[in-house]
């Protein structure tokens, strides 16, 4: 399908931020967005890149009532020589379509999705910040737009992609986080939609996150919803523990988001001959490892920060400090490796980088 491109008139372009240290996250959006419509019987139609604008929605559209709303999160990176890269975009496309299937929404043709990403990032190239760690955050989103009440899969959808420059996650170096193990609230349960990037998962996480934040913690460590025993994810990231010489991350059993960064870490760890396991890990095992001194490192993984060191865990009324509250060696090594691959500063043995422009 052709994508019609309508550019904003130069005099209507938004001013681009000049201070990259003040970009933050999710506050600034570029001049254009991609949008395509779907209707049962007609398929996807009217693909365009056009000036960024509000969506006009009937108050009865189904996404506003029954929550058929999914999204993705990915970034475009600018290398030192000005080249622009995406990192494993095919994985985000695949995950978005898996979310679509689970929520009875319409998968998007993979070639159209990729074409839309490349064209939008190319149109917005000047918005991509230059500093290492900064990037253009990309947010593909799909919403149900049939105007109807009554619970059923919508017959109409909008798929759109917005983007905006974001700052470096660690402008002053790593800052290990304090995490709070939630014993009362869960994020997702096996058989549910935890493995999808469905908006409802994030709404469900807010209450516990807010409580943890009120107590001075950065994130919630979610346990499995059935036995409340095994670790699952942390905040909106996947989680890894280094116990002895075994790097452990929970398996993908349906309640955990299959992170692109998680998968990249597993592939790198295998390549580096690290003993990596995707297996259930209970809080009891973590506490035993803490007691006998074999709990060496812990970090969260995700597109936002790549890896985020965990310095402290709160569980059942006690604080457990990991690696003296400092960033572990493995966390740092993984961070540097992935960062350098993303920014074109290192060889890319796995073919993860997709170059969009010179
Ligand atoms: C719930 C959840 N888990 C894990 C991740 C990490 O996924 P990725 O590495 O693809 O960013 C995210 C972020 O997208 C998330 O929202």
CSV table of C-alpha atoms and ligand atoms in Angstrom, one decimal, residues 95 187 197 202 233 236-238 257 259-261 301-303, ligand 1:
chain,number,residue,atom,x,y,z
A,95,UNK,CA,4.9,-8.2,19.1
A,187,UNK,CA,0.1,-7.0,37.2
A,197,UNK,CA,1.4,-4.4,25.2
A,202,UNK,CA,-0.5,-0.4,32.5
A,233,UNK,CA,8.8,-8.3,36.0
A,236,UNK,CA,7.6,-1.8,33.0
A,237,UNK,CA,10.8,-3.8,32.5
A,238,UNK,CA,12.0,-7.4,32.5
A,257,UNK,CA,6.0,-9.0,28.3
A,259,UNK,CA,11.0,-7.7,25.9
A,260,UNK,CA,13.2,-7.1,22.9
A,261,UNK,CA,15.9,-6.0,25.3
A,301,UNK,CA,15.8,-4.4,31.1
A,302,UNK,CA,13.8,-2.4,28.6
A,303,UNK,CA,13.9,0.0,25.6
B,1,LIG,C1,5.6,-4.5,31.0
B,1,LIG,C2,6.8,-4.4,30.3
B,1,LIG,N1,7.8,-5.4,30.5
B,1,LIG,C3,9.0,-5.3,29.8
B,1,LIG,C4,9.3,-4.3,28.9
B,1,LIG,C5,10.6,-4.3,28.2
B,1,LIG,O1,10.3,-4.5,26.8
B,1,LIG,P1,11.4,-4.0,25.7
B,1,LIG,O2,12.7,-4.5,26.0
B,1,LIG,O3,10.8,-4.5,24.4
B,1,LIG,O4,11.3,-2.5,25.8
B,1,LIG,C6,8.3,-3.3,28.7
B,1,LIG,C7,8.6,-2.1,27.8
B,1,LIG,O5,8.1,-2.1,26.8
B,1,LIG,C8,7.1,-3.3,29.4
B,1,LIG,O6,6.1,-2.4,29.3
